[in-house]
Amino acid sequence: MDAILKQKKIVKGKLTRLVSKIDDLQNQANSESIIEVYEKDVNLIDTEVNNLNDNLLSTCTDEEFNGYEIEMHDLFSKLDTLKIILKEEMKKLVRNNNNTNACQNIANTNVNNLKLPRIELPVFTSNYMDWISFRDLFLASIGNNNTLSDSQKLQYLKLSVKGEAATLLQSIQITNYNYQKAWNALTKRYENEAEIINAALNKLVSQPVLKQESASGLRKIIDTTQQCIETLQILKQPVEHWDTLIIFLLRGKLDPETLRVWTLEQTNKKNPSFAQFKSFVLCNRFFSQVPERKNICSL
């Protein structure tokens, strides 16, 4: 047992140092190779923590079990948070690279001998749920920009759409006259409240079920649900009265242990709100146990 406790001290020290390094990572310029190095470090410590957990909990006495279980749970929570941070940093890096490439593509585009000024474009991938956000961003940056000609706006529009939406505009030639025609075609297809509502509801109910406790998995459930709710609110759906239904749906997505703890906490017999459910999932269940990342509990 002494050897296991010594190993626990070593692993906790490694994890503490890694938490400090990755916190610093968020405040500096990064590259894909740097993030990959930290991901390898996290995976190595993850293996050590899992081995330590198995050895410690199988060796300790019954009186020690609960204390060690809580301590190990804290280590796993820190690891989950580090994985989330690294994933977000990688996404940020990819996004920045894509924006740089998009600007370069725009700068190099010479359709009909017309050079476009550099503007960061929103991207629409033909997902109905993304239409409202894309529409507002595109109109703000391009559509209502009086310094651009309609032919330039059409070039930007074609650069901004992917998938089915790009196919829809493929045959439209770039002329001043055709910009409004192209925009009307997109609006006719995607400015469809029923389809947007269906897409939001489908995304809400089709979220995968968590098989085991996962901080990142719980965060994704809440983020996806919040996105769906906000989309439905924009379309004047009475989601403020849907807390009971939403919680019912999300209970079915929780891992068994989180569901058990949530059920035990409902002792006052009152119907909880979605805000209370969200607070439980994000703060009480996982993230409040990670002192280095308390701000992740902000709702």
PDB file of C-alpha atoms in Angstrom:
ATOM      1  CA  MET A   1       0.000   0.000   0.000  1.00  0.00           C
ATOM      2  CA  ASP A   2       2.909   2.356   0.717  1.00  0.00           C
ATOM      3  CA  ALA A   3       4.124   1.966  -2.864  1.00  0.00           C
ATOM      4  CA  ILE A   4       0.660   2.797  -4.205  1.00  0.00           C
ATOM      5  CA  LEU A   5       0.407   5.914  -2.030  1.00  0.00           C
ATOM      6  CA  LYS A   6       3.837   6.999  -3.218  1.00  0.00           C
ATOM      7  CA  GLN A   7       2.712   6.512  -6.806  1.00  0.00           C
ATOM      8  CA  LYS A   8      -0.417   8.568  -6.071  1.00  0.00           C
ATOM      9  CA  LYS A   9       1.731  11.449  -4.860  1.00  0.00           C
ATOM     10  CA  ILE A  10       3.867  11.278  -8.011  1.00  0.00           C
ATOM     11  CA  VAL A  11       0.846  11.173 -10.335  1.00  0.00           C
ATOM     12  CA  LYS A  12      -0.846  14.094  -8.565  1.00  0.00           C
ATOM     13  CA  GLY A  13       2.347  16.122  -8.888  1.00  0.00           C
ATOM     14  CA  LYS A  14       2.576  15.403 -12.607  1.00  0.00           C
ATOM     15  CA  LEU A  15      -1.053  16.355 -13.117  1.00  0.00           C
ATOM     16  CA  THR A  16      -0.717  19.592 -11.146  1.00  0.00           C
ATOM     17  CA  ARG A  17       2.272  20.650 -13.250  1.00  0.00           C
ATOM     18  CA  LEU A  18       0.433  19.770 -16.454  1.00  0.00           C
ATOM     19  CA  VAL A  19      -2.629  21.786 -15.388  1.00  0.00           C
ATOM     20  CA  SER A  20      -0.379  24.813 -14.870  1.00  0.00           C
ATOM     21  CA  LYS A  21       1.297  24.385 -18.263  1.00  0.00           C
ATOM     22  CA  ILE A  22      -1.983  23.983 -20.148  1.00  0.00           C
ATOM     23  CA  ASP A  23      -3.492  27.000 -18.385  1.00  0.00           C
ATOM     24  CA  ASP A  24      -0.518  29.018 -19.671  1.00  0.00           C
ATOM     25  CA  LEU A  25      -1.072  27.511 -23.119  1.00  0.00           C
ATOM     26  CA  GLN A  26      -4.320  29.454 -23.493  1.00  0.00           C
ATOM     27  CA  ASN A  27      -2.488  32.775 -23.261  1.00  0.00           C
ATOM     28  CA  GLN A  28       0.135  32.197 -25.944  1.00  0.00           C
ATOM     29  CA  ALA A  29       0.452  31.539 -29.654  1.00  0.00           C
ATOM     30  CA  ASN A  30       0.208  27.823 -30.364  1.00  0.00           C
ATOM     31  CA  SER A  31       0.871  25.385 -33.140  1.00  0.00           C
ATOM     32  CA  GLU A  32      -0.641  22.012 -33.910  1.00  0.00           C
ATOM     33  CA  SER A  33       2.564  20.250 -32.857  1.00  0.00           C
ATOM     34  CA  ILE A  34       2.583  21.964 -29.442  1.00  0.00           C
ATOM     35  CA  ILE A  35      -1.008  20.963 -28.751  1.00  0.00           C
ATOM     36  CA  GLU A  36      -0.303  17.398 -29.885  1.00  0.00           C
ATOM     37  CA  VAL A  37       2.604  17.176 -27.416  1.00  0.00           C
ATOM     38  CA  TYR A  38       0.319  18.202 -24.566  1.00  0.00           C
ATOM     39  CA  GLU A  39      -2.345  15.759 -25.744  1.00  0.00           C
ATOM     40  CA  LYS A  40       0.217  12.953 -25.519  1.00  0.00           C
ATOM     41  CA  ASP A  41       1.155  14.087 -22.003  1.00  0.00           C
ATOM     42  CA  VAL A  42      -2.504  14.075 -20.968  1.00  0.00           C
ATOM     43  CA  ASN A  43      -3.024  10.602 -22.426  1.00  0.00           C
ATOM     44  CA  LEU A  44       0.021   9.269 -20.577  1.00  0.00           C
ATOM     45  CA  ILE A  45      -1.164  10.667 -17.261  1.00  0.00           C
ATOM     46  CA  ASP A  46      -4.670   9.416 -18.023  1.00  0.00           C
ATOM     47  CA  THR A  47      -3.252   5.892 -18.233  1.00  0.00           C
ATOM     48  CA  GLU A  48      -1.354   6.374 -14.974  1.00  0.00           C
ATOM     49  CA  VAL A  49      -4.452   7.696 -13.206  1.00  0.00           C
ATOM     50  CA  ASN A  50      -6.535   4.753 -14.406  1.00  0.00           C
ATOM     51  CA  ASN A  51      -3.913   2.282 -13.194  1.00  0.00           C
ATOM     52  CA  LEU A  52      -3.620   4.115  -9.895  1.00  0.00           C
ATOM     53  CA  ASN A  53      -7.395   4.104  -9.483  1.00  0.00           C
ATOM     54  CA  ASP A  54      -7.576   0.336 -10.020  1.00  0.00           C
ATOM     55  CA  ASN A  55      -4.696  -0.396  -7.650  1.00  0.00           C
ATOM     56  CA  LEU A  56      -5.756   2.029  -4.938  1.00  0.00           C
ATOM     57  CA  LEU A  57      -9.440   1.133  -4.750  1.00  0.00           C
ATOM     58  CA  SER A  58      -8.778  -2.586  -4.904  1.00  0.00           C
ATOM     59  CA  THR A  59      -6.194  -2.424  -2.111  1.00  0.00           C
ATOM     60  CA  CYS A  60      -7.552   0.092   0.388  1.00  0.00           C
ATOM     61  CA  THR A  61      -9.756  -0.793   3.344  1.00  0.00           C
ATOM     62  CA  ASP A  62     -13.520  -0.276   3.350  1.00  0.00           C
ATOM     63  CA  GLU A  63     -13.074   2.711   5.669  1.00  0.00           C
ATOM     64  CA  GLU A  64     -10.635   4.341   3.246  1.00  0.00           C
ATOM     65  CA  PHE A  65     -12.609   3.565   0.089  1.00  0.00           C
ATOM     66  CA  ASN A  66     -14.941   6.599  -0.011  1.00  0.00           C
ATOM     67  CA  GLY A  67     -12.150   9.071   0.640  1.00  0.00           C
ATOM     68  CA  TYR A  68      -9.909   7.627  -2.046  1.00  0.00           C
ATOM     69  CA  GLU A  69     -12.815   7.373  -4.489  1.00  0.00           C
ATOM     70  CA  ILE A  70     -13.524  11.104  -4.123  1.00  0.00           C
ATOM     71  CA  GLU A  71      -9.833  11.900  -4.511  1.00  0.00           C
ATOM     72  CA  MET A  72      -9.562   9.837  -7.692  1.00  0.00           C
ATOM     73  CA  HIS A  73     -12.760  11.353  -9.035  1.00  0.00           C
ATOM     74  CA  ASP A  74     -11.134  14.767  -8.678  1.00  0.00           C
ATOM     75  CA  LEU A  75      -8.144  13.592 -10.726  1.00  0.00           C
ATOM     76  CA  PHE A  76     -10.395  12.254 -13.477  1.00  0.00           C
ATOM     77  CA  SER A  77     -12.324  15.538 -13.538  1.00  0.00           C
ATOM     78  CA  LYS A  78      -9.099  17.504 -13.965  1.00  0.00           C
ATOM     79  CA  LEU A  79      -8.088  15.248 -16.830  1.00  0.00           C
ATOM     80  CA  ASP A  80     -11.460  15.733 -18.529  1.00  0.00           C
ATOM     81  CA  THR A  81     -11.080  19.489 -18.218  1.00  0.00           C
ATOM     82  CA  LEU A  82      -7.578  19.393 -19.718  1.00  0.00           C
ATOM     83  CA  LYS A  83      -8.884  17.370 -22.656  1.00  0.00           C
ATOM     84  CA  ILE A  84     -11.631  19.942 -23.225  1.00  0.00           C
ATOM     85  CA  ILE A  85      -9.139  22.818 -23.143  1.00  0.00           C
ATOM     86  CA  LEU A  86      -6.807  21.129 -25.626  1.00  0.00           C
ATOM     87  CA  LYS A  87      -9.687  20.269 -27.933  1.00  0.00           C
ATOM     88  CA  GLU A  88     -10.881  23.887 -27.869  1.00  0.00           C
ATOM     89  CA  GLU A  89      -7.353  25.167 -28.514  1.00  0.00           C
ATOM     90  CA  MET A  90      -7.051  22.840 -31.501  1.00  0.00           C
ATOM     91  CA  LYS A  91     -10.427  24.012 -32.817  1.00  0.00           C
ATOM     92  CA  LYS A  92      -9.317  27.616 -32.393  1.00  0.00           C
ATOM     93  CA  LEU A  93      -6.109  26.888 -34.276  1.00  0.00           C
ATOM     94  CA  VAL A  94      -7.971  25.174 -37.122  1.00  0.00           C
ATOM     95  CA  ARG A  95     -10.498  28.010 -37.237  1.00  0.00           C
ATOM     96  CA  ASN A  96      -7.743  30.616 -37.449  1.00  0.00           C
ATOM     97  CA  ASN A  97      -6.022  28.646 -40.189  1.00  0.00           C
ATOM     98  CA  ASN A  98      -9.283  28.323 -42.103  1.00  0.00           C
ATOM     99  CA  ASN A  99      -9.926  32.041 -41.790  1.00  0.00           C
ATOM    100  CA  THR A 100      -6.433  32.775 -43.058  1.00  0.00           C
ATOM    101  CA  ASN A 101      -6.941  30.417 -45.982  1.00  0.00           C
ATOM    102  CA  ALA A 102     -10.356  31.898 -46.702  1.00  0.00           C
ATOM    103  CA  CYS A 103      -8.903  35.394 -46.793  1.00  0.00           C
ATOM    104  CA  GLN A 104      -6.141  34.167 -49.065  1.00  0.00           C
ATOM    105  CA  ASN A 105      -8.652  32.497 -51.363  1.00  0.00           C
ATOM    106  CA  ILE A 106     -10.724  35.655 -51.493  1.00  0.00           C
ATOM    107  CA  ALA A 107      -7.652  37.727 -52.240  1.00  0.00           C
ATOM    108  CA  ASN A 108      -6.681  35.373 -55.065  1.00  0.00           C
ATOM    109  CA  THR A 109     -10.164  35.050 -56.534  1.00  0.00           C
ATOM    110  CA  ASN A 110     -10.495  36.880 -59.808  1.00  0.00           C
ATOM    111  CA  VAL A 111     -13.891  36.083 -61.198  1.00  0.00           C
ATOM    112  CA  ASN A 112     -14.778  38.201 -64.201  1.00  0.00           C
ATOM    113  CA  ASN A 113     -11.506  40.096 -63.609  1.00  0.00           C
ATOM    114  CA  LEU A 114     -12.931  41.518 -60.382  1.00  0.00           C
ATOM    115  CA  LYS A 115     -10.660  41.597 -57.326  1.00  0.00           C
ATOM    116  CA  LEU A 116     -12.474  41.273 -54.022  1.00  0.00           C
ATOM    117  CA  PRO A 117     -11.555  43.204 -50.873  1.00  0.00           C
ATOM    118  CA  ARG A 118     -10.694  40.993 -47.910  1.00  0.00           C
ATOM    119  CA  ILE A 119     -13.655  40.306 -45.649  1.00  0.00           C
ATOM    120  CA  GLU A 120     -13.998  37.501 -43.124  1.00  0.00           C
ATOM    121  CA  LEU A 121     -16.957  35.485 -44.313  1.00  0.00           C
ATOM    122  CA  PRO A 122     -19.535  33.482 -42.388  1.00  0.00           C
ATOM    123  CA  VAL A 123     -19.964  29.937 -43.693  1.00  0.00           C
ATOM    124  CA  PHE A 124     -23.262  28.157 -44.305  1.00  0.00           C
ATOM    125  CA  THR A 125     -23.114  24.366 -44.623  1.00  0.00           C
ATOM    126  CA  SER A 126     -26.769  23.913 -45.642  1.00  0.00           C
ATOM    127  CA  ASN A 127     -27.887  23.049 -42.107  1.00  0.00           C
ATOM    128  CA  TYR A 128     -31.290  24.612 -41.455  1.00  0.00           C
ATOM    129  CA  MET A 129     -30.364  25.312 -37.833  1.00  0.00           C
ATOM    130  CA  ASP A 130     -27.487  27.526 -38.955  1.00  0.00           C
ATOM    131  CA  TRP A 131     -29.492  29.563 -41.449  1.00  0.00           C
ATOM    132  CA  ILE A 132     -30.655  32.380 -39.158  1.00  0.00           C
ATOM    133  CA  SER A 133     -27.163  33.022 -37.819  1.00  0.00           C
ATOM    134  CA  PHE A 134     -25.639  32.883 -41.307  1.00  0.00           C
ATOM    135  CA  ARG A 135     -28.309  35.145 -42.779  1.00  0.00           C
ATOM    136  CA  ASP A 136     -27.794  37.840 -40.152  1.00  0.00           C
ATOM    137  CA  LEU A 137     -23.997  37.694 -40.312  1.00  0.00           C
ATOM    138  CA  PHE A 138     -23.883  37.722 -44.105  1.00  0.00           C
ATOM    139  CA  LEU A 139     -26.275  40.637 -44.418  1.00  0.00           C
ATOM    140  CA  ALA A 140     -24.359  42.596 -41.785  1.00  0.00           C
ATOM    141  CA  SER A 141     -20.944  42.071 -43.378  1.00  0.00           C
ATOM    142  CA  ILE A 142     -21.789  41.724 -47.080  1.00  0.00           C
ATOM    143  CA  GLY A 143     -25.424  42.128 -48.063  1.00  0.00           C
ATOM    144  CA  ASN A 144     -25.900  45.573 -46.513  1.00  0.00           C
ATOM    145  CA  ASN A 145     -22.393  46.776 -47.347  1.00  0.00           C
ATOM    146  CA  ASN A 146     -22.939  49.686 -49.727  1.00  0.00           C
ATOM    147  CA  THR A 147     -19.278  49.789 -50.750  1.00  0.00           C
ATOM    148  CA  LEU A 148     -19.672  46.479 -52.608  1.00  0.00           C
ATOM    149  CA  SER A 149     -21.290  45.961 -55.979  1.00  0.00           C
ATOM    150  CA  ASP A 150     -23.922  43.263 -56.362  1.00  0.00           C
ATOM    151  CA  SER A 151     -21.544  41.151 -58.429  1.00  0.00           C
ATOM    152  CA  GLN A 152     -19.006  41.289 -55.586  1.00  0.00           C
ATOM    153  CA  LYS A 153     -21.714  40.330 -53.106  1.00  0.00           C
ATOM    154  CA  LEU A 154     -22.592  37.349 -55.271  1.00  0.00           C
ATOM    155  CA  GLN A 155     -18.960  36.247 -55.349  1.00  0.00           C
ATOM    156  CA  TYR A 156     -18.817  36.425 -51.567  1.00  0.00           C
ATOM    157  CA  LEU A 157     -22.101  34.560 -51.318  1.00  0.00           C
ATOM    158  CA  LYS A 158     -20.805  31.718 -53.463  1.00  0.00           C
ATOM    159  CA  LEU A 159     -17.659  31.539 -51.353  1.00  0.00           C
ATOM    160  CA  SER A 160     -19.736  31.372 -48.176  1.00  0.00           C
ATOM    161  CA  VAL A 161     -21.989  28.409 -48.919  1.00  0.00           C
ATOM    162  CA  LYS A 162     -21.203  24.702 -48.892  1.00  0.00           C
ATOM    163  CA  GLY A 163     -23.011  21.494 -49.741  1.00  0.00           C
ATOM    164  CA  GLU A 164     -26.576  21.668 -51.028  1.00  0.00           C
ATOM    165  CA  ALA A 165     -26.629  25.471 -50.833  1.00  0.00           C
ATOM    166  CA  ALA A 166     -23.543  25.686 -53.059  1.00  0.00           C
ATOM    167  CA  THR A 167     -25.177  23.343 -55.568  1.00  0.00           C
ATOM    168  CA  LEU A 168     -28.256  25.567 -55.562  1.00  0.00           C
ATOM    169  CA  LEU A 169     -26.152  28.562 -56.668  1.00  0.00           C
ATOM    170  CA  GLN A 170     -23.768  26.689 -58.936  1.00  0.00           C
ATOM    171  CA  SER A 171     -25.446  27.572 -62.225  1.00  0.00           C
ATOM    172  CA  ILE A 172     -25.999  31.251 -61.398  1.00  0.00           C
ATOM    173  CA  GLN A 173     -23.570  33.461 -63.297  1.00  0.00           C
ATOM    174  CA  ILE A 174     -21.838  36.294 -61.464  1.00  0.00           C
ATOM    175  CA  THR A 175     -23.488  39.536 -62.525  1.00  0.00           C
ATOM    176  CA  ASN A 176     -24.960  42.478 -60.667  1.00  0.00           C
ATOM    177  CA  TYR A 177     -28.432  41.336 -61.665  1.00  0.00           C
ATOM    178  CA  ASN A 178     -28.022  37.808 -60.337  1.00  0.00           C
ATOM    179  CA  TYR A 179     -27.083  38.623 -56.735  1.00  0.00           C
ATOM    180  CA  GLN A 180     -30.667  39.207 -55.660  1.00  0.00           C
ATOM    181  CA  LYS A 181     -31.744  36.159 -57.635  1.00  0.00           C
ATOM    182  CA  ALA A 182     -29.203  34.002 -55.795  1.00  0.00           C
ATOM    183  CA  TRP A 183     -30.097  35.439 -52.395  1.00  0.00           C
ATOM    184  CA  ASN A 184     -33.791  34.891 -53.064  1.00  0.00           C
ATOM    185  CA  ALA A 185     -33.088  31.274 -54.018  1.00  0.00           C
ATOM    186  CA  LEU A 186     -31.320  30.657 -50.706  1.00  0.00           C
ATOM    187  CA  THR A 187     -34.019  32.457 -48.749  1.00  0.00           C
ATOM    188  CA  LYS A 188     -36.771  30.488 -50.441  1.00  0.00           C
ATOM    189  CA  ARG A 189     -35.037  27.220 -49.578  1.00  0.00           C
ATOM    190  CA  TYR A 190     -33.812  27.883 -46.038  1.00  0.00           C
ATOM    191  CA  GLU A 191     -36.042  30.651 -44.634  1.00  0.00           C
ATOM    192  CA  ASN A 192     -38.408  27.920 -43.523  1.00  0.00           C
ATOM    193  CA  GLU A 193     -39.510  28.127 -39.908  1.00  0.00           C
ATOM    194  CA  ALA A 194     -41.033  24.664 -39.870  1.00  0.00           C
ATOM    195  CA  GLU A 195     -37.821  23.060 -41.149  1.00  0.00           C
ATOM    196  CA  ILE A 196     -35.651  25.062 -38.750  1.00  0.00           C
ATOM    197  CA  ILE A 197     -37.857  24.072 -35.806  1.00  0.00           C
ATOM    198  CA  ASN A 198     -37.795  20.437 -36.919  1.00  0.00           C
ATOM    199  CA  ALA A 199     -34.002  20.560 -37.228  1.00  0.00           C
ATOM    200  CA  ALA A 200     -33.646  22.046 -33.742  1.00  0.00           C
ATOM    201  CA  LEU A 201     -36.004  19.512 -32.167  1.00  0.00           C
ATOM    202  CA  ASN A 202     -34.354  16.633 -33.988  1.00  0.00           C
ATOM    203  CA  LYS A 203     -30.932  17.749 -32.783  1.00  0.00           C
ATOM    204  CA  LEU A 204     -32.283  18.067 -29.246  1.00  0.00           C
ATOM    205  CA  VAL A 205     -33.838  14.603 -29.032  1.00  0.00           C
ATOM    206  CA  SER A 206     -31.206  12.700 -31.034  1.00  0.00           C
ATOM    207  CA  GLN A 207     -28.274  13.451 -28.757  1.00  0.00           C
ATOM    208  CA  PRO A 208     -26.349  10.276 -27.892  1.00  0.00           C
ATOM    209  CA  VAL A 209     -26.703   8.588 -24.511  1.00  0.00           C
ATOM    210  CA  LEU A 210     -23.611   8.745 -22.293  1.00  0.00           C
ATOM    211  CA  LYS A 211     -22.430   5.276 -21.355  1.00  0.00           C
ATOM    212  CA  GLN A 212     -20.144   6.476 -18.564  1.00  0.00           C
ATOM    213  CA  GLU A 213     -19.320   9.622 -16.617  1.00  0.00           C
ATOM    214  CA  SER A 214     -17.701  12.238 -18.836  1.00  0.00           C
ATOM    215  CA  ALA A 215     -17.278  15.948 -18.165  1.00  0.00           C
ATOM    216  CA  SER A 216     -16.889  16.701 -21.866  1.00  0.00           C
ATOM    217  CA  GLY A 217     -19.920  14.577 -22.694  1.00  0.00           C
ATOM    218  CA  LEU A 218     -22.079  16.390 -20.156  1.00  0.00           C
ATOM    219  CA  ARG A 219     -20.854  19.762 -21.382  1.00  0.00           C
ATOM    220  CA  LYS A 220     -21.752  18.787 -24.951  1.00  0.00           C
ATOM    221  CA  ILE A 221     -25.277  17.788 -23.906  1.00  0.00           C
ATOM    222  CA  ILE A 222     -25.842  21.158 -22.245  1.00  0.00           C
ATOM    223  CA  ASP A 223     -24.249  23.159 -25.078  1.00  0.00           C
ATOM    224  CA  THR A 224     -26.276  21.356 -27.740  1.00  0.00           C
ATOM    225  CA  THR A 225     -29.473  21.775 -25.751  1.00  0.00           C
ATOM    226  CA  GLN A 226     -28.790  25.477 -25.202  1.00  0.00           C
ATOM    227  CA  GLN A 227     -28.179  25.971 -28.924  1.00  0.00           C
ATOM    228  CA  CYS A 228     -31.480  24.273 -29.757  1.00  0.00           C
ATOM    229  CA  ILE A 229     -33.356  26.322 -27.162  1.00  0.00           C
ATOM    230  CA  GLU A 230     -31.928  29.596 -28.465  1.00  0.00           C
ATOM    231  CA  THR A 231     -32.886  28.703 -32.034  1.00  0.00           C
ATOM    232  CA  LEU A 232     -36.423  27.885 -30.940  1.00  0.00           C
ATOM    233  CA  GLN A 233     -36.646  31.112 -28.931  1.00  0.00           C
ATOM    234  CA  ILE A 234     -35.738  33.143 -32.013  1.00  0.00           C
ATOM    235  CA  LEU A 235     -38.682  31.504 -33.762  1.00  0.00           C
ATOM    236  CA  LYS A 236     -41.019  32.477 -30.896  1.00  0.00           C
ATOM    237  CA  GLN A 237     -41.494  28.947 -29.620  1.00  0.00           C
ATOM    238  CA  PRO A 238     -42.662  28.884 -25.962  1.00  0.00           C
ATOM    239  CA  VAL A 239     -39.569  27.085 -24.690  1.00  0.00           C
ATOM    240  CA  GLU A 240     -39.807  28.886 -21.346  1.00  0.00           C
ATOM    241  CA  HIS A 241     -42.629  26.448 -20.567  1.00  0.00           C
ATOM    242  CA  TRP A 242     -40.765  23.347 -21.721  1.00  0.00           C
ATOM    243  CA  ASP A 243     -38.456  22.773 -18.740  1.00  0.00           C
ATOM    244  CA  THR A 244     -40.198  19.585 -17.652  1.00  0.00           C
ATOM    245  CA  LEU A 245     -40.094  18.120 -21.151  1.00  0.00           C
ATOM    246  CA  ILE A 246     -36.475  19.125 -21.749  1.00  0.00           C
ATOM    247  CA  ILE A 247     -35.322  17.658 -18.428  1.00  0.00           C
ATOM    248  CA  PHE A 248     -37.235  14.468 -19.207  1.00  0.00           C
ATOM    249  CA  LEU A 249     -35.412  14.171 -22.536  1.00  0.00           C
ATOM    250  CA  LEU A 250     -31.995  14.957 -21.065  1.00  0.00           C
ATOM    251  CA  ARG A 251     -32.379  12.534 -18.157  1.00  0.00           C
ATOM    252  CA  GLY A 252     -32.405   9.816 -20.774  1.00  0.00           C
ATOM    253  CA  LYS A 253     -29.046  11.028 -22.112  1.00  0.00           C
ATOM    254  CA  LEU A 254     -27.190  10.942 -18.777  1.00  0.00           C
ATOM    255  CA  ASP A 255     -24.823   8.203 -17.752  1.00  0.00           C
ATOM    256  CA  PRO A 256     -26.179   5.923 -14.998  1.00  0.00           C
ATOM    257  CA  GLU A 257     -24.142   7.439 -12.160  1.00  0.00           C
ATOM    258  CA  THR A 258     -24.996  11.050 -12.983  1.00  0.00           C
ATOM    259  CA  LEU A 259     -28.659  10.101 -13.333  1.00  0.00           C
ATOM    260  CA  ARG A 260     -28.534   8.358  -9.952  1.00  0.00           C
ATOM    261  CA  VAL A 261     -27.045  11.409  -8.228  1.00  0.00           C
ATOM    262  CA  TRP A 262     -29.526  13.756  -9.924  1.00  0.00           C
ATOM    263  CA  THR A 263     -32.437  11.584  -8.796  1.00  0.00           C
ATOM    264  CA  LEU A 264     -31.158  11.488  -5.216  1.00  0.00           C
ATOM    265  CA  GLU A 265     -30.856  15.272  -5.123  1.00  0.00           C
ATOM    266  CA  GLN A 266     -34.519  15.779  -6.003  1.00  0.00           C
ATOM    267  CA  THR A 267     -35.623  15.505  -2.382  1.00  0.00           C
ATOM    268  CA  ASN A 268     -37.975  18.484  -2.147  1.00  0.00           C
ATOM    269  CA  LYS A 269     -40.495  16.898  -4.547  1.00  0.00           C
ATOM    270  CA  LYS A 270     -40.730  20.155  -6.512  1.00  0.00           C
ATOM    271  CA  ASN A 271     -40.446  20.162 -10.267  1.00  0.00           C
ATOM    272  CA  PRO A 272     -36.911  21.421 -11.084  1.00  0.00           C
ATOM    273  CA  SER A 273     -36.207  24.031 -13.736  1.00  0.00           C
ATOM    274  CA  PHE A 274     -33.861  23.553 -16.664  1.00  0.00           C
ATOM    275  CA  ALA A 275     -31.572  26.175 -15.107  1.00  0.00           C
ATOM    276  CA  GLN A 276     -31.291  24.000 -11.986  1.00  0.00           C
ATOM    277  CA  PHE A 277     -30.626  20.917 -14.086  1.00  0.00           C
ATOM    278  CA  LYS A 278     -27.950  22.748 -16.066  1.00  0.00           C
ATOM    279  CA  SER A 279     -26.307  24.023 -12.885  1.00  0.00           C
ATOM    280  CA  PHE A 280     -26.251  20.507 -11.462  1.00  0.00           C
ATOM    281  CA  VAL A 281     -24.706  19.006 -14.586  1.00  0.00           C
ATOM    282  CA  LEU A 282     -22.066  21.666 -15.197  1.00  0.00           C
ATOM    283  CA  CYS A 283     -21.077  22.685 -11.687  1.00  0.00           C
ATOM    284  CA  ASN A 284     -22.229  20.329  -8.998  1.00  0.00           C
ATOM    285  CA  ARG A 285     -21.584  17.148 -10.915  1.00  0.00           C
ATOM    286  CA  PHE A 286     -18.155  17.746 -12.389  1.00  0.00           C
ATOM    287  CA  PHE A 287     -16.667  21.149 -12.935  1.00  0.00           C
ATOM    288  CA  SER A 288     -16.878  22.594  -9.436  1.00  0.00           C
ATOM    289  CA  GLN A 289     -14.500  19.821  -8.411  1.00  0.00           C
ATOM    290  CA  VAL A 290     -11.760  21.374 -10.550  1.00  0.00           C
ATOM    291  CA  PRO A 291     -10.566  24.491  -8.663  1.00  0.00           C
ATOM    292  CA  GLU A 292      -8.229  25.521 -11.465  1.00  0.00           C
ATOM    293  CA  ARG A 293     -11.179  25.793 -13.857  1.00  0.00           C
ATOM    294  CA  LYS A 294     -14.004  27.208 -11.727  1.00  0.00           C
ATOM    295  CA  ASN A 295     -14.921  29.715 -14.389  1.00  0.00           C
ATOM    296  CA  ILE A 296     -16.071  26.851 -16.610  1.00  0.00           C
ATOM    297  CA  CYS A 297     -19.217  26.701 -14.465  1.00  0.00           C
ATOM    298  CA  SER A 298     -20.428  30.098 -15.684  1.00  0.00           C
ATOM    299  CA  LEU A 299     -23.772  29.622 -17.401  1.00  0.00           C
TER     300      LEU A 299
END
